[in-house]
Amino acid sequence: MTDAISLSKLSKLQRHNVGNMKDMISELPEGVLLYILSFLPTKDAVRTTILAKTWRYLWTHLSVFDFEVFCHQHGSKPKQKSENRLLNQVDNLLQRSNRVERLCIKVRGTIDAQKATSLLSNTLLHKVPDLKLSIEYINDMFVLPNSFSASQSLNNLYLEFDFNLNIGDDICFPSLKTLYLSHICFANEKSAQRLLSGCPVLQELTLFRCSLLNVKQINVAMSALRKLTIEGLGLGYPFHNCTIKFDVGNLLSLSYTINPAINFFLVNPTSIVDASIHLRHLYQQNEQLHIQSVIELLSRLSSVKTLSLSNYILQCLNYAKDTLHLLPSFDNLMHLDVFLDYFRTTNEALASILCKTPKLEVLHINKGSSLFFDEGWTSNSLPCCLKSSLKLCFISNFHGNEDEIRSVQFLLENATVLEYINIFCSEYLSLNLEELADVRNQLQHLGLGRRCIIKLQ
């Protein structure tokens, strides 16, 4: 009997506690509920509308949204209704909420240009400061809506469109600080010029795999720009020459992948502190174009403090041995990051660059295979940075072969102020424990009695 009463009371107590917990959650302050919802993906936050009436519109009070819509141009009516419902849901959200801070909309599949324009116009009318719009395909030329010119609140804009983009006369982004353009094909030269010129306070610009098929020249002054990233600009086929000229008197950081068919000019680049220069491919038939592009660009970057060069850049410089004297002295360079390939040639180019870096303190070598650091140098031809300034050296993808061990020995013997050599093992060496132990012993032996510390990781 006692047990039965206890079980009965326990059952009531459990039901009471569950009920209280439900009431407790529902009665939490809105700010707490929104904080909880903010950790959920948008699609899961929307699903909470079925929990109770008080939750029905709660998700619309969030500040960050990420929608993904799958559109099928020739899909069934139910599918098209579902797609339209999702797009309408975004519109309803913008109508209800006045606190949207960041909105991301990804449209996978085909959407007609009118819907895309409506979607973009609504986001701007509701003063969304941070907008990311990614549309896989539009079945017509897309014209950026004129409501853009009235967007005083837009601070960050990410556009990913795989179609022709036409820019009207009055487009302006008076408050835009970050612009990321991905896979955009400018409909004409004026569209590219208008968009880039219409951002008077832009601080960060990224052009990722955009097409300049319809563009012969871009000439813009961007005095507020601090960071510029250009990667994979395409010209279509047949190739034609294109000129890009940016006046960037206050630019601090540059990342550029060279296309030899594009004449890329930086006006007033002396403020650049950090530069990363890449070359996607090196074709022998275009060798002279590559060499000219690399030499001209590096010649404008003599004031940088940090420089990263890809293996194709070093190969290109090696082909231009007779013109390496045209490179400037990098008198301010303190950190050099280089990618060496599987050939000795890139090491020769590296040697030439080191001779032009009198204040270098940090050298990071990302290597493909063997490192040949001691070939062709005499005590009189050693770069002065080895004798006076180099303090830290990183070597990545270290295999531990004889040439690499000898290169470490060369650094220990000739880099007189070197304090640390940090070596990161290749995957092969890491998996061969016996060989790894042997390499570690060799490095420890080399370091005996020296002030430089060798770390093998």
Short mmCIF file of N, CA and C in Angstrom, two decimals, residues 197-257:
data_model
loop_
_atom_site.label_atom_id
_atom_site.label_comp_id
_atom_site.label_asym_id
_atom_site.label_seq_id
_atom_site.Cartn_x
_atom_site.Cartn_y
_atom_site.Cartn_z
N SER A 197 33.11 52.14 -58.80
CA SER A 197 33.24 53.58 -58.52
C SER A 197 32.16 54.06 -57.55
N GLY A 198 31.10 53.28 -57.39
CA GLY A 198 29.98 53.72 -56.55
C GLY A 198 30.10 53.34 -55.09
N CYS A 199 31.32 53.09 -54.63
CA CYS A 199 31.55 52.69 -53.23
C CYS A 199 32.59 53.63 -52.62
N PRO A 200 32.22 54.85 -52.24
CA PRO A 200 33.20 55.85 -51.81
C PRO A 200 33.93 55.54 -50.52
N VAL A 201 33.35 54.70 -49.64
CA VAL A 201 34.02 54.40 -48.37
C VAL A 201 34.40 52.92 -48.26
N LEU A 202 34.47 52.23 -49.40
CA LEU A 202 34.77 50.80 -49.40
C LEU A 202 36.16 50.53 -48.83
N GLN A 203 36.21 49.57 -47.88
CA GLN A 203 37.48 49.24 -47.23
C GLN A 203 38.02 47.88 -47.64
N GLU A 204 37.13 46.97 -48.08
CA GLU A 204 37.57 45.63 -48.44
C GLU A 204 36.85 45.17 -49.70
N LEU A 205 37.62 44.78 -50.71
CA LEU A 205 37.05 44.35 -51.99
C LEU A 205 37.63 43.00 -52.38
N THR A 206 36.74 42.05 -52.73
CA THR A 206 37.15 40.74 -53.23
C THR A 206 36.49 40.47 -54.57
N LEU A 207 37.29 40.14 -55.57
CA LEU A 207 36.80 39.71 -56.88
C LEU A 207 37.25 38.26 -57.06
N PHE A 208 36.30 37.32 -56.95
CA PHE A 208 36.64 35.90 -56.99
C PHE A 208 36.04 35.26 -58.24
N ARG A 209 36.90 34.85 -59.15
CA ARG A 209 36.50 34.16 -60.37
C ARG A 209 35.42 34.91 -61.14
N CYS A 210 35.58 36.21 -61.22
CA CYS A 210 34.66 37.02 -62.01
C CYS A 210 35.12 37.05 -63.46
N SER A 211 34.19 37.28 -64.36
CA SER A 211 34.51 37.30 -65.79
C SER A 211 34.58 38.73 -66.31
N LEU A 212 35.66 39.01 -67.04
CA LEU A 212 35.84 40.31 -67.68
C LEU A 212 35.75 40.16 -69.20
N LEU A 213 34.96 39.19 -69.64
CA LEU A 213 34.81 38.92 -71.07
C LEU A 213 34.37 40.14 -71.84
N ASN A 214 33.51 40.96 -71.23
CA ASN A 214 32.96 42.14 -71.91
C ASN A 214 33.64 43.44 -71.49
N VAL A 215 34.80 43.32 -70.86
CA VAL A 215 35.48 44.49 -70.30
C VAL A 215 36.88 44.60 -70.89
N LYS A 216 37.23 45.81 -71.32
CA LYS A 216 38.58 46.06 -71.81
C LYS A 216 39.39 46.91 -70.85
N GLN A 217 38.69 47.71 -70.04
CA GLN A 217 39.43 48.59 -69.13
C GLN A 217 38.57 48.95 -67.92
N ILE A 218 39.21 48.94 -66.75
CA ILE A 218 38.61 49.44 -65.50
C ILE A 218 39.61 50.40 -64.89
N ASN A 219 39.15 51.58 -64.56
CA ASN A 219 40.03 52.58 -63.97
C ASN A 219 39.28 53.27 -62.83
N VAL A 220 39.62 52.94 -61.60
CA VAL A 220 38.90 53.50 -60.45
C VAL A 220 39.88 53.95 -59.37
N ALA A 221 39.48 55.00 -58.66
CA ALA A 221 40.22 55.48 -57.48
C ALA A 221 39.45 55.04 -56.25
N MET A 222 40.14 54.34 -55.33
CA MET A 222 39.49 53.82 -54.13
C MET A 222 40.35 54.21 -52.93
N SER A 223 40.19 55.45 -52.51
CA SER A 223 41.07 56.01 -51.49
C SER A 223 40.86 55.40 -50.11
N ALA A 224 39.67 54.83 -49.85
CA ALA A 224 39.40 54.26 -48.53
C ALA A 224 39.75 52.77 -48.45
N LEU A 225 40.10 52.16 -49.58
CA LEU A 225 40.32 50.72 -49.63
C LEU A 225 41.53 50.32 -48.80
N ARG A 226 41.32 49.28 -47.95
CA ARG A 226 42.40 48.79 -47.09
C ARG A 226 42.84 47.38 -47.49
N LYS A 227 41.91 46.58 -48.03
CA LYS A 227 42.24 45.19 -48.38
C LYS A 227 41.66 44.86 -49.75
N LEU A 228 42.50 44.32 -50.64
CA LEU A 228 42.10 43.97 -52.00
C LEU A 228 42.50 42.53 -52.30
N THR A 229 41.50 41.72 -52.70
CA THR A 229 41.75 40.32 -53.06
C THR A 229 41.19 40.07 -54.45
N ILE A 230 42.05 39.62 -55.36
CA ILE A 230 41.63 39.32 -56.73
C ILE A 230 42.15 37.93 -57.07
N GLU A 231 41.21 37.03 -57.39
CA GLU A 231 41.60 35.65 -57.69
C GLU A 231 40.77 35.11 -58.86
N GLY A 232 41.46 34.57 -59.83
CA GLY A 232 40.80 33.85 -60.91
C GLY A 232 39.97 34.70 -61.84
N LEU A 233 40.40 35.93 -62.14
CA LEU A 233 39.67 36.73 -63.12
C LEU A 233 39.78 36.06 -64.48
N GLY A 234 38.63 35.91 -65.16
CA GLY A 234 38.61 35.25 -66.46
C GLY A 234 38.28 36.19 -67.58
N LEU A 235 38.78 35.85 -68.76
CA LEU A 235 38.53 36.68 -69.95
C LEU A 235 37.77 35.92 -71.03
N GLY A 236 37.44 34.67 -70.74
CA GLY A 236 36.74 33.89 -71.76
C GLY A 236 37.67 33.51 -72.90
N TYR A 237 37.09 33.04 -73.98
CA TYR A 237 37.88 32.64 -75.15
C TYR A 237 37.18 33.13 -76.43
N PRO A 238 37.89 33.71 -77.39
CA PRO A 238 39.34 33.89 -77.41
C PRO A 238 39.79 34.99 -76.44
N PHE A 239 41.04 34.86 -75.94
CA PHE A 239 41.53 35.80 -74.95
C PHE A 239 41.74 37.18 -75.56
N HIS A 240 41.55 38.19 -74.75
CA HIS A 240 41.84 39.55 -75.17
C HIS A 240 42.51 40.27 -74.01
N ASN A 241 43.24 41.29 -74.31
CA ASN A 241 43.92 42.04 -73.27
C ASN A 241 42.94 42.94 -72.53
N CYS A 242 43.13 43.02 -71.24
CA CYS A 242 42.28 43.86 -70.40
C CYS A 242 43.18 44.62 -69.43
N THR A 243 42.83 45.86 -69.16
CA THR A 243 43.62 46.68 -68.26
C THR A 243 42.80 47.05 -67.02
N ILE A 244 43.37 46.77 -65.85
CA ILE A 244 42.74 47.16 -64.58
C ILE A 244 43.69 48.11 -63.87
N LYS A 245 43.19 49.27 -63.55
CA LYS A 245 44.02 50.25 -62.85
C LYS A 245 43.28 50.72 -61.60
N PHE A 246 43.88 50.45 -60.44
CA PHE A 246 43.32 50.86 -59.15
C PHE A 246 44.25 51.89 -58.50
N ASP A 247 43.67 53.03 -58.18
CA ASP A 247 44.41 54.04 -57.41
C ASP A 247 44.12 53.76 -55.94
N VAL A 248 45.11 53.25 -55.21
CA VAL A 248 44.87 52.73 -53.85
C VAL A 248 45.89 53.33 -52.88
N GLY A 249 45.77 54.61 -52.63
CA GLY A 249 46.75 55.31 -51.80
C GLY A 249 46.82 54.88 -50.36
N ASN A 250 45.77 54.18 -49.86
CA ASN A 250 45.76 53.76 -48.46
C ASN A 250 45.62 52.24 -48.29
N LEU A 251 45.89 51.49 -49.35
CA LEU A 251 45.77 50.03 -49.30
C LEU A 251 46.84 49.44 -48.39
N LEU A 252 46.40 48.49 -47.53
CA LEU A 252 47.32 47.84 -46.59
C LEU A 252 47.62 46.40 -46.98
N SER A 253 46.62 45.69 -47.56
CA SER A 253 46.79 44.26 -47.83
C SER A 253 46.35 43.95 -49.25
N LEU A 254 47.18 43.17 -49.96
CA LEU A 254 46.89 42.78 -51.34
C LEU A 254 47.10 41.28 -51.50
N SER A 255 46.09 40.61 -52.09
CA SER A 255 46.24 39.21 -52.51
C SER A 255 45.81 39.15 -53.97
N TYR A 256 46.73 38.77 -54.83
CA TYR A 256 46.45 38.83 -56.27
C TYR A 256 46.98 37.59 -56.97
N THR A 257 46.10 36.98 -57.77
CA THR A 257 46.49 35.86 -58.63
C THR A 257 46.66 36.39 -60.04
#
